[in-house]
Tab-separated table of C-alpha atoms in Angstrom:
chain	number	residue	atom	x	y	z
F	1	MET	CA	75.774	88.022	-23.372
F	2	ARG	CA	76.136	85.207	-20.892
F	3	ILE	CA	73.790	82.153	-21.584
F	4	PRO	CA	72.596	80.458	-18.460
F	5	ASP	CA	73.705	76.911	-18.138
F	6	LEU	CA	71.166	73.999	-17.901
F	7	ASN	CA	71.456	73.709	-14.058
F	8	SER	CA	70.660	77.334	-13.634
F	9	LEU	CA	67.503	77.009	-15.754
F	10	TYR	CA	66.657	73.923	-13.929
F	11	ASP	CA	67.012	75.446	-10.538
F	12	ALA	CA	64.918	78.601	-11.542
F	13	GLY	CA	62.270	76.308	-12.905
F	14	SER	CA	62.241	74.329	-9.600
F	15	ARG	CA	61.875	77.424	-7.414
F	16	LEU	CA	58.997	78.574	-9.863
F	17	LEU	CA	57.229	75.200	-9.461
F	18	LEU	CA	57.765	74.681	-5.821
F	19	GLU	CA	57.321	78.246	-4.475
F	20	SER	CA	53.724	79.528	-4.483
F	21	THR	CA	51.781	82.527	-2.783
F	22	VAL	CA	48.248	82.770	-1.351
F	23	ARG	CA	46.766	85.928	-0.214
F	24	VAL	CA	44.106	85.618	2.548
F	25	GLY	CA	41.852	88.542	3.567
F	26	VAL	CA	40.850	88.513	7.150
F	27	THR	CA	37.529	90.422	7.306
F	28	GLY	CA	34.580	90.883	9.559
F	29	LEU	CA	32.560	93.365	11.595
F	30	ARG	CA	34.141	95.037	14.523
F	31	ARG	CA	34.785	93.159	17.815
F	32	ALA	CA	35.050	89.858	16.032
F	33	GLY	CA	38.583	89.453	17.040
F	34	LYS	CA	40.578	89.994	13.894
F	35	THR	CA	43.611	91.146	15.435
F	36	VAL	CA	43.789	88.233	17.927
F	37	PHE	CA	42.927	85.741	15.079
F	38	VAL	CA	45.807	86.899	12.956
F	39	THR	CA	48.316	87.079	15.810
F	40	ALA	CA	47.215	83.487	16.932
F	41	LEU	CA	47.321	82.044	13.531
F	42	ILE	CA	50.901	83.433	12.904
F	43	ASP	CA	52.099	82.133	16.382
F	44	ASN	CA	50.617	78.734	15.765
F	45	LEU	CA	52.386	78.421	12.229
F	46	LEU	CA	55.730	79.548	13.603
F	47	LYS	CA	55.716	77.143	16.537
F	48	ALA	CA	53.418	74.297	14.999
F	49	GLY	CA	52.805	72.559	18.216
F	50	ARG	CA	48.884	72.832	18.202
F	51	LEU	CA	47.906	72.068	14.679
F	52	PRO	CA	46.858	68.291	14.651
F	53	PHE	CA	44.176	69.039	12.044
F	54	LEU	CA	46.416	70.763	9.543
F	55	ASP	CA	47.393	67.719	7.299
F	56	VAL	CA	50.736	68.951	6.552
F	57	VAL	CA	51.661	68.990	10.020
F	58	SER	CA	49.906	65.868	11.293
F	59	SER	CA	51.544	63.895	8.276
F	60	GLY	CA	55.080	65.032	9.278
F	61	ARG	CA	55.657	66.908	6.059
F	62	PHE	CA	55.803	70.337	7.600
F	63	GLN	CA	59.450	71.647	8.018
F	64	ALA	CA	59.218	75.235	9.483
F	65	ALA	CA	57.587	78.581	9.058
F	66	ARG	CA	59.307	82.172	9.315
F	67	LEU	CA	58.372	85.735	8.830
F	68	ARG	CA	59.302	87.316	5.693
F	69	PRO	CA	59.337	90.875	4.261
F	70	GLN	CA	55.865	91.690	3.225
F	71	PRO	CA	55.353	92.069	-0.612
F	72	ASP	CA	53.799	95.524	-0.726
F	73	PRO	CA	56.166	98.146	0.784
F	74	ASP	CA	53.456	100.792	0.861
F	75	VAL	CA	51.207	98.811	3.262
F	76	PRO	CA	51.836	98.941	7.062
F	77	ARG	CA	53.193	95.839	8.639
F	78	PHE	CA	50.931	94.084	11.001
F	79	ASP	CA	52.331	94.384	14.560
F	80	PHE	CA	52.629	90.840	15.225
F	81	GLU	CA	55.335	91.145	17.841
F	82	GLY	CA	53.501	93.797	19.701
F	83	HIS	CA	50.052	92.094	19.850
F	84	LEU	CA	51.816	88.747	20.836
F	85	ALA	CA	53.622	90.655	23.610
F	86	ALA	CA	50.174	91.884	24.887
F	87	LEU	CA	48.686	88.511	25.134
F	88	THR	CA	51.876	86.635	26.583
F	89	GLY	CA	53.478	89.265	28.773
F	90	PRO	CA	53.479	89.516	32.671
F	91	ASP	CA	50.186	91.347	32.596
F	92	PRO	CA	48.214	89.723	29.711
F	93	HIS	CA	45.583	91.766	28.056
F	94	TRP	CA	43.811	92.006	24.842
F	95	PRO	CA	45.895	94.086	22.112
F	96	GLU	CA	44.425	97.362	20.659
F	97	PRO	CA	41.941	96.593	17.894
F	98	THR	CA	42.786	97.073	14.108
F	99	ARG	CA	42.846	100.788	13.265
F	100	GLY	CA	44.104	100.467	9.643
F	101	ILE	CA	45.229	98.059	7.026
F	102	GLY	CA	48.010	95.648	8.080
F	103	GLN	CA	49.877	92.936	6.252
F	104	MET	CA	52.112	90.048	7.104
F	105	ARG	CA	54.023	87.324	5.138
F	106	VAL	CA	54.760	83.881	6.608
F	107	SER	CA	56.632	81.618	4.639
F	108	LEU	CA	56.079	77.848	5.203
F	109	ARG	CA	58.296	75.059	3.970
F	110	TYR	CA	57.125	71.606	3.604
F	111	ARG	CA	57.632	68.354	1.823
F	112	PRO	CA	55.278	67.885	-1.017
F	113	ASP	CA	53.290	64.648	-0.849
F	114	SER	CA	53.456	64.201	-4.646
F	115	ALA	CA	56.264	62.011	-5.686
F	116	LEU	CA	56.701	63.916	-8.923
F	117	LYS	CA	57.124	67.340	-7.089
F	118	ARG	CA	59.748	65.555	-4.679
F	119	THR	CA	61.885	64.310	-7.677
F	120	VAL	CA	62.249	67.994	-8.793
F	121	GLN	CA	62.911	69.374	-5.409
F	122	PRO	CA	62.472	67.699	-1.829
F	123	MET	CA	61.169	71.041	-0.338
F	124	ALA	CA	58.523	73.431	-1.495
F	125	THR	CA	57.692	76.915	-0.051
F	126	LEU	CA	54.151	78.445	0.440
F	127	ASN	CA	54.129	82.220	1.069
F	128	LEU	CA	51.082	83.187	3.179
F	129	ASP	CA	50.118	86.816	2.799
F	130	LEU	CA	47.611	87.815	5.561
F	131	VAL	CA	45.712	91.185	5.083
F	132	ASP	CA	43.850	92.658	8.038
F	133	TYR	CA	41.801	95.807	8.237
F	134	PRO	CA	39.159	97.481	10.281
F	135	GLY	CA	35.786	95.907	10.337
F	136	GLU	CA	33.972	99.376	9.486
F	137	TRP	CA	35.727	99.427	6.313
F	138	LEU	CA	33.935	96.292	5.170
F	139	LEU	CA	30.644	98.142	5.394
F	140	ASP	CA	31.776	100.730	2.792
F	141	LEU	CA	31.401	98.197	0.032
F	142	PRO	CA	27.550	98.677	-0.339
F	143	LEU	CA	27.901	102.448	-0.922
F	144	LEU	CA	29.464	101.617	-4.401
F	145	ARG	CA	26.072	100.797	-5.585
F	146	GLN	CA	23.884	103.548	-3.970
F	147	SER	CA	23.455	107.138	-4.922
F	148	PHE	CA	23.798	109.813	-2.358
F	149	ALA	CA	19.963	110.290	-2.295
F	150	GLU	CA	19.553	106.549	-1.785
F	151	TRP	CA	22.025	106.315	0.842
F	152	SER	CA	20.593	109.415	2.728
F	153	ALA	CA	17.037	108.092	2.730
F	154	GLN	CA	18.247	104.608	3.919
F	155	THR	CA	20.477	106.156	6.672
F	156	LEU	CA	17.968	108.634	7.860
F	157	GLU	CA	15.233	105.944	8.099
F	158	LEU	CA	17.620	103.775	10.301
F	159	ALA	CA	18.607	106.621	12.492
F	160	ALA	CA	15.123	107.518	13.400
F	161	ARG	CA	14.183	103.916	14.666
F	162	PRO	CA	15.108	102.591	18.026
F	163	PRO	CA	17.679	102.144	19.572
F	164	ARG	CA	19.461	104.739	17.172
F	165	ASP	CA	16.942	107.507	17.529
F	166	GLU	CA	18.275	108.606	21.002
F	167	LEU	CA	21.871	108.420	19.767
F	168	SER	CA	21.144	110.396	16.533
F	169	ALA	CA	19.046	113.060	18.244
F	170	SER	CA	21.562	115.926	18.215
F	171	TRP	CA	22.465	115.240	14.524
F	172	ARG	CA	18.812	115.041	13.331
F	173	GLY	CA	17.988	117.998	15.265
F	174	TRP	CA	20.471	119.965	13.449
F	175	LEU	CA	19.018	118.528	10.003
F	176	ALA	CA	15.867	119.835	10.906
F	177	THR	CA	17.325	123.442	10.879
F	178	VAL	CA	19.190	123.129	7.571
F	179	ASP	CA	17.906	123.725	4.008
F	180	PRO	CA	19.703	121.304	1.715
F	181	MET	CA	19.078	123.473	-1.204
F	182	ALA	CA	20.474	126.767	0.524
F	183	SER	CA	23.930	127.937	-0.550
F	184	ALA	CA	26.776	125.647	0.542
F	185	GLU	CA	28.865	126.907	3.363
F	186	GLU	CA	31.978	124.904	4.526
F	187	GLU	CA	31.208	125.618	8.185
F	188	THR	CA	27.784	124.189	7.920
F	189	ALA	CA	29.063	121.120	6.048
F	190	ARG	CA	31.755	120.691	8.716
F	191	ARG	CA	29.127	120.963	11.494
F	192	GLY	CA	26.906	118.325	9.883
F	193	ALA	CA	29.718	115.950	9.395
F	194	THR	CA	31.115	116.401	13.047
F	195	LEU	CA	27.505	115.687	14.374
F	196	TYR	CA	26.977	112.778	12.154
F	197	THR	CA	30.559	111.372	13.143
F	198	ASP	CA	29.467	111.694	16.899
F	199	TYR	CA	26.497	109.656	16.293
F	200	LEU	CA	28.422	107.032	14.431
F	201	HIS	CA	30.820	106.871	17.424
F	202	ALA	CA	27.811	106.653	19.811
F	203	CYS	CA	26.663	103.601	17.915
F	204	ARG	CA	30.002	102.223	17.938
F	205	ARG	CA	30.048	102.534	21.827
F	206	ALA	CA	26.684	101.298	22.414
F	207	ASP	CA	26.157	98.330	24.668
F	208	ILE	CA	23.855	96.658	22.260
F	209	LEU	CA	26.618	96.300	19.635
F	210	LEU	CA	25.383	98.175	16.713
F	211	SER	CA	27.303	97.044	13.828
F	212	LEU	CA	25.835	99.063	10.689
F	213	ILE	CA	28.192	102.134	10.769
F	214	GLN	CA	28.724	103.917	7.467
F	215	PRO	CA	30.955	105.421	6.368
F	216	GLY	CA	33.601	103.236	7.874
F	217	ARG	CA	36.462	105.838	7.518
F	218	PHE	CA	34.347	108.387	9.776
F	219	VAL	CA	35.281	106.151	12.802
F	220	GLU	CA	38.527	104.621	11.497
F	221	PRO	CA	39.965	107.382	9.303
F	222	GLY	CA	43.434	106.004	9.166
F	223	ASP	CA	45.640	108.483	7.279
F	224	MET	CA	42.698	110.620	6.162
F	225	LYS	CA	41.824	112.248	9.322
F	226	ASP	CA	40.443	115.757	8.809
F	227	ALA	CA	40.160	115.165	4.889
F	228	PRO	CA	37.599	117.175	3.177
F	229	LEU	CA	36.530	113.776	1.790
F	230	LEU	CA	35.218	112.942	5.328
F	231	THR	CA	33.160	116.213	5.494
F	232	PHE	CA	29.686	115.261	4.472
F	233	CYS	CA	26.562	113.576	5.990
F	234	PRO	CA	23.213	112.278	4.854
F	235	LEU	CA	20.529	115.017	4.208
F	236	HIS	CA	16.764	115.427	4.095
F	237	GLY	CA	14.840	116.766	1.244
F	238	VAL	CA	15.782	114.216	-1.452
F	239	PRO	CA	15.374	116.119	-4.943
F	240	ALA	CA	12.784	114.639	-7.303
F	241	ALA	CA	13.961	112.339	-9.918
F	242	GLY	CA	15.357	114.261	-12.727
F	243	GLY	CA	15.160	117.453	-10.717
F	244	SER	CA	17.893	119.965	-10.110
F	245	ARG	CA	20.322	119.298	-7.484
F	246	GLY	CA	20.796	122.908	-6.747
F	247	ARG	CA	24.072	123.865	-8.080
F	248	GLY	CA	26.211	125.486	-5.234
F	249	SER	CA	23.682	124.082	-2.688
F	250	LEU	CA	24.730	122.240	0.417
F	251	TRP	CA	23.002	119.145	-1.173
F	252	ALA	CA	25.303	119.441	-4.085
F	253	LEU	CA	28.399	119.838	-1.971
F	254	MET	CA	27.493	116.882	0.211
F	255	GLU	CA	26.710	114.662	-2.827
F	256	GLU	CA	29.999	115.655	-4.572
F	257	ARG	CA	31.891	114.578	-1.502
F	258	TYR	CA	30.084	111.397	-1.121
F	259	GLU	CA	30.763	110.509	-4.782
F	260	ALA	CA	34.422	111.494	-4.280
F	261	TYR	CA	34.556	109.225	-1.073
F	262	LYS	CA	33.295	106.233	-3.150
F	263	THR	CA	35.715	106.786	-5.891
F	264	ASN	CA	38.961	107.748	-4.106
F	265	VAL	CA	38.513	105.706	-0.860
F	266	VAL	CA	36.094	102.926	-1.260
F	267	GLN	CA	36.604	101.723	-4.842
F	268	ARG	CA	40.421	102.273	-4.735
F	269	PHE	CA	40.966	100.396	-1.523
F	270	PHE	CA	38.774	97.297	-2.646
F	271	LYS	CA	40.365	97.184	-6.089
F	272	GLU	CA	43.991	97.478	-4.669
F	273	HIS	CA	43.286	94.811	-1.941
F	274	PHE	CA	40.323	92.675	-2.391
F	275	ALA	CA	40.866	92.080	-6.042
F	276	ARG	CA	44.002	90.341	-5.130
F	277	LEU	CA	42.730	87.987	-2.559
F	278	ASP	CA	42.732	84.232	-3.191
F	279	ARG	CA	40.825	83.163	0.002
F	280	GLN	CA	38.742	84.953	2.621
F	281	ILE	CA	37.674	84.423	6.065
F	282	VAL	CA	34.938	86.353	7.727
F	283	LEU	CA	34.848	86.607	11.403
F	284	ILE	CA	31.595	87.275	13.286
F	285	ASP	CA	31.058	87.957	16.883
F	286	VAL	CA	27.672	85.911	17.040
F	287	LEU	CA	27.701	85.735	20.951
F	288	GLY	CA	28.210	89.520	21.249
F	289	ALA	CA	25.152	89.979	19.138
F	290	LEU	CA	23.335	87.464	21.392
F	291	ASN	CA	24.327	89.611	24.496
F	292	ALA	CA	23.116	92.687	22.641
F	293	GLY	CA	19.576	91.373	22.370
F	294	PRO	CA	17.081	91.435	19.494
F	295	ALA	CA	18.135	94.993	18.340
F	296	GLY	CA	21.758	94.068	18.222
F	297	MET	CA	21.173	90.761	16.530
F	298	ALA	CA	18.949	92.423	13.979
F	299	ASP	CA	21.587	95.166	13.441
F	300	MET	CA	24.290	92.577	12.878
F	301	LYS	CA	22.211	90.545	10.519
F	302	LYS	CA	21.522	93.733	8.371
F	303	ALA	CA	25.256	94.690	8.363
F	304	LEU	CA	26.224	91.203	7.386
F	305	GLU	CA	23.508	91.104	4.595
F	306	MET	CA	24.978	94.401	3.299
F	307	SER	CA	28.603	93.782	3.558
F	308	LEU	CA	28.055	90.375	1.836
F	309	ALA	CA	25.927	91.537	-0.942
F	310	PRO	CA	28.891	91.348	-3.449
F	311	PHE	CA	28.687	87.574	-3.051
F	312	SER	CA	25.094	87.510	-4.154
F	313	HIS	CA	24.431	85.633	-7.562
F	314	GLY	CA	23.117	87.918	-10.188
F	315	THR	CA	24.543	91.165	-9.284
F	316	SER	CA	25.757	92.073	-12.897
F	317	GLY	CA	29.360	91.196	-12.459
F	318	TRP	CA	30.056	93.197	-9.243
F	319	PHE	CA	31.625	90.242	-7.518
F	320	ASP	CA	33.904	89.707	-10.567
F	321	TRP	CA	34.555	93.391	-10.812
F	322	LEU	CA	35.787	93.714	-7.285
F	323	PHE	CA	36.985	90.403	-6.420
F	324	GLY	CA	38.016	88.849	-9.864
F	325	SER	CA	37.608	85.096	-10.150
F	326	LYS	CA	40.467	84.444	-7.722
F	327	ILE	CA	38.614	83.912	-4.346
F	328	ASP	CA	37.630	80.214	-4.494
F	329	ARG	CA	37.272	79.564	-0.808
F	330	VAL	CA	35.379	81.479	1.977
F	331	LEU	CA	35.236	80.538	5.526
F	332	PHE	CA	32.568	82.129	7.841
F	333	ALA	CA	33.594	81.737	11.387
F	334	ALA	CA	31.852	82.485	14.667
F	335	THR	CA	34.524	83.593	17.001
F	336	LYS	CA	34.766	83.385	20.875
F	337	ALA	CA	33.607	79.764	20.992
F	338	ASP	CA	35.396	79.366	24.341
F	339	HIS	CA	32.988	81.556	25.947
F	340	ILE	CA	30.312	78.640	25.900
F	341	ALA	CA	30.831	74.963	26.883
F	342	ALA	CA	31.976	72.668	24.087
F	343	HIS	CA	28.662	71.038	23.662
F	344	GLN	CA	27.271	74.318	22.485
F	345	HIS	CA	29.608	74.678	19.613
F	346	ALA	CA	27.297	72.871	17.266
F	347	GLN	CA	24.401	75.230	17.935
F	348	LEU	CA	26.732	78.523	17.547
F	349	ARG	CA	27.587	77.152	14.265
F	350	ALA	CA	23.993	76.445	13.344
F	351	LEU	CA	23.048	80.055	14.301
F	352	LEU	CA	25.980	81.341	12.070
F	353	ASP	CA	24.560	79.358	9.238
F	354	ARG	CA	21.395	80.996	9.714
F	355	LEU	CA	22.963	84.445	9.542
F	356	VAL	CA	24.991	83.921	6.394
F	357	GLY	CA	22.795	81.283	4.734
F	358	ASP	CA	21.840	83.343	1.787
F	359	ALA	CA	25.536	84.557	1.142
F	360	ARG	CA	26.927	81.113	1.622
F	361	ASN	CA	24.435	79.538	-0.866
F	362	ALA	CA	25.144	82.228	-3.483
F	363	ILE	CA	28.780	81.745	-3.354
F	364	ARG	CA	28.420	77.985	-3.700
F	365	PHE	CA	26.161	78.599	-6.625
F	366	ASP	CA	29.013	80.701	-8.196
F	367	GLY	CA	31.440	77.746	-7.788
F	368	ALA	CA	33.480	78.619	-4.681
F	369	GLN	CA	33.877	76.450	-1.702
F	370	VAL	CA	32.282	77.632	1.675
F	371	GLU	CA	32.562	76.521	5.178
F	372	THR	CA	31.341	77.640	8.371
F	373	MET	CA	32.981	77.086	11.859
F	374	ALA	CA	32.845	77.953	15.511
F	375	ILE	CA	36.297	78.936	16.659
F	376	ALA	CA	38.505	80.648	19.297
F	377	ALA	CA	41.683	82.201	18.255
F	378	LEU	CA	42.774	82.147	21.781
F	379	LYS	CA	41.252	79.707	24.248
F	380	CYS	CA	40.645	81.406	27.499
F	381	THR	CA	38.441	78.729	29.225
F	382	ASP	CA	37.933	75.074	29.936
F	383	SER	CA	34.668	73.363	29.722
F	384	VAL	CA	33.723	71.710	33.078
F	385	VAL	CA	30.703	70.000	34.436
F	386	THR	CA	29.334	70.952	37.932
F	387	GLU	CA	26.176	70.162	39.983
F	388	HIS	CA	23.405	72.637	40.981
F	389	GLU	CA	20.346	71.523	42.765
F	390	GLY	CA	20.802	67.959	41.717
F	391	ARG	CA	21.183	68.936	38.124
F	392	GLN	CA	24.549	68.602	36.046
F	393	LEU	CA	25.452	71.869	34.396
F	394	ARG	CA	27.987	72.117	31.640
F	395	CYS	CA	30.021	75.329	32.443
F	396	VAL	CA	33.147	77.123	31.570
F	397	ARG	CA	36.082	78.067	33.953
F	398	GLY	CA	38.210	80.958	33.264
F	399	VAL	CA	39.204	84.534	34.550
F	400	PRO	CA	36.393	87.060	33.517
F	401	VAL	CA	37.443	90.567	32.460
F	402	GLY	CA	37.553	92.770	35.540
F	403	ARG	CA	38.328	89.684	37.927
F	404	ASP	CA	41.607	88.315	39.344
F	405	ARG	CA	40.810	84.607	39.827
F	406	PRO	CA	39.280	81.742	37.841
F	407	THR	CA	35.565	81.387	38.115
F	408	VAL	CA	33.209	78.620	37.046
F	409	LEU	CA	30.296	80.051	35.141
F	410	PHE	CA	27.170	78.737	33.462
F	411	PRO	CA	26.923	81.025	30.444
F	412	GLY	CA	23.542	79.745	29.304
F	413	GLU	CA	22.778	77.911	26.186
F	414	ILE	CA	22.002	78.637	22.512
F	415	PRO	CA	18.508	76.993	21.613
F	416	GLU	CA	19.147	73.898	19.441
F	417	ASP	CA	16.694	75.120	16.896
F	418	ALA	CA	19.240	77.901	16.307
F	419	GLU	CA	16.721	80.708	16.936
F	420	ALA	CA	18.404	83.446	18.596
F	421	PHE	CA	15.398	84.774	20.531
F	422	PRO	CA	12.563	82.295	20.592
F	423	PRO	CA	8.997	83.381	21.590
F	424	GLY	CA	9.055	84.560	25.130
F	425	ARG	CA	12.607	85.510	25.351
F	426	ASP	CA	13.420	89.142	24.731
F	427	ARG	CA	16.142	89.480	27.227
F	428	PRO	CA	19.952	89.408	26.139
F	429	TYR	CA	22.058	86.473	26.818
F	430	ASN	CA	25.069	87.135	29.409
F	431	PHE	CA	28.177	85.529	27.631
F	432	LEU	CA	31.052	87.117	29.587
F	433	ALA	CA	34.426	88.121	28.236
F	434	PHE	CA	37.436	86.392	29.684
F	435	ARG	CA	41.031	87.659	30.154
F	436	PRO	CA	43.945	86.022	28.347
F	437	PRO	CA	45.301	83.067	30.474
F	438	ASP	CA	48.475	83.436	32.356
F	439	ASP	CA	51.900	82.135	31.389
F	440	LEU	CA	50.965	81.926	27.776
F	441	GLY	CA	54.548	82.913	26.857
F	442	ARG	CA	56.032	79.905	28.550
F	443	ASP	CA	54.205	77.316	26.265
F	444	PRO	CA	56.500	76.502	23.235
F	445	ARG	CA	53.606	74.928	21.449
F	446	GLY	CA	51.896	78.073	20.539
F	447	LEU	CA	48.743	79.854	21.702
F	448	PRO	CA	45.960	77.589	22.613
F	449	HIS	CA	42.963	77.793	20.439
F	450	ILE	CA	39.740	76.125	19.036
F	451	ARG	CA	39.629	75.016	15.533
F	452	VAL	CA	42.148	77.442	14.020
F	453	ASP	CA	44.094	74.402	12.633
F	454	GLN	CA	40.797	73.372	10.918
F	455	ALA	CA	40.445	76.787	9.543
F	456	LEU	CA	43.964	76.716	8.128
F	457	GLN	CA	43.197	73.404	6.685
F	458	PHE	CA	40.381	74.664	4.626
F	459	LEU	CA	41.921	77.729	3.674
F	460	LEU	CA	45.493	76.448	2.874
F	461	GLY	CA	45.188	72.624	2.837
F	462	ASP	CA	45.194	72.197	-1.052
F	463	TYR	CA	48.198	74.515	-1.489
F	464	LEU	CA	50.255	72.326	0.971
F	465	THR	CA	49.942	69.038	-0.862
């Protein structure tokens, strides 16, 4: 047997010491811009021309970044090149939203700032693993602590209230004709699941930005399309506590599939992916909720509260069971900050603080670091000052979606007290969406952004020392 020489052992030890890995989960509700965020983050790391607040770059210690094969061969690769081409091509457009889980590894080479580390090896490597998945999947997490009866009662109550009552009318009409304790028929189960799924898709399409959509795989099934696990729906007529569930009944069939969904889909997914995260960023489309009005804002707040429940202190170890003790930094980011003038960013962050305040405080209590920011993964506008009727207005200038030339717009202002809808205001805001700027592909510095470098510093700065 060949015994390795001292130099080989030294080289192996050096690589172990100066090569590390951090796994960052990019999460958030739908329309928050997860796909664009991951694309812009990778592009800016590869080009490193727009990262003044990332210390390893500003100090001159950053060497280069490159894409590497992802560590999990059974997880689809994040289509970075395709998404970047959509943003930077001759006809710039927003890429398709996330439809399934995706992963990408970016390796960063840098000079350590520690003299001790530099004596071992002048260059170090950080492997950054980014994990992206549909926002709807995040809302499956609360199901793990709900019985079928509890989930049915909660979902039916929500569906009967405006604005969901009209969207759910066909499904609820069908429910009124069904006896949950009658003998189970596959055709009946499939009909109920189809009508319920149609209702969820209607919520997803609604202009009022309804965020609370469960189960997530019903609208983003991934590789589970048409699987029996997705053939159930909430039912009326909750059996009395301790009472019979009616063996062989429709209720028993739906309950069985609900529990199988929790075990084989939700629990498995979060254990395989979330339990391995080191850091997490939660993206939130606060401006979209403001546009949606009070109902949309209330729905988003409820969805956030439910999806962030695992971070609550005193949940009998649920956080530890799902996430382990690894996640030690969480960043909440209000996206699309370029849709408002720069002076409004502080108010946007203040509103975000109100939305995630309970979860933020609970995470801090448990010992993790938490930050909130207002960001834009791709900056599509400039802040400008114009005069209107003798008054100076701070506006944004960009090309709104559906138009073909730059326009100066006054998007409105978020109240300084961070109340989304103060007394007397019940109408939605009107923060417009903008097209990606032209000629992005010609800029060698990377995609323009707002505070993506600050987000990177919070999430990775301690690894890059």
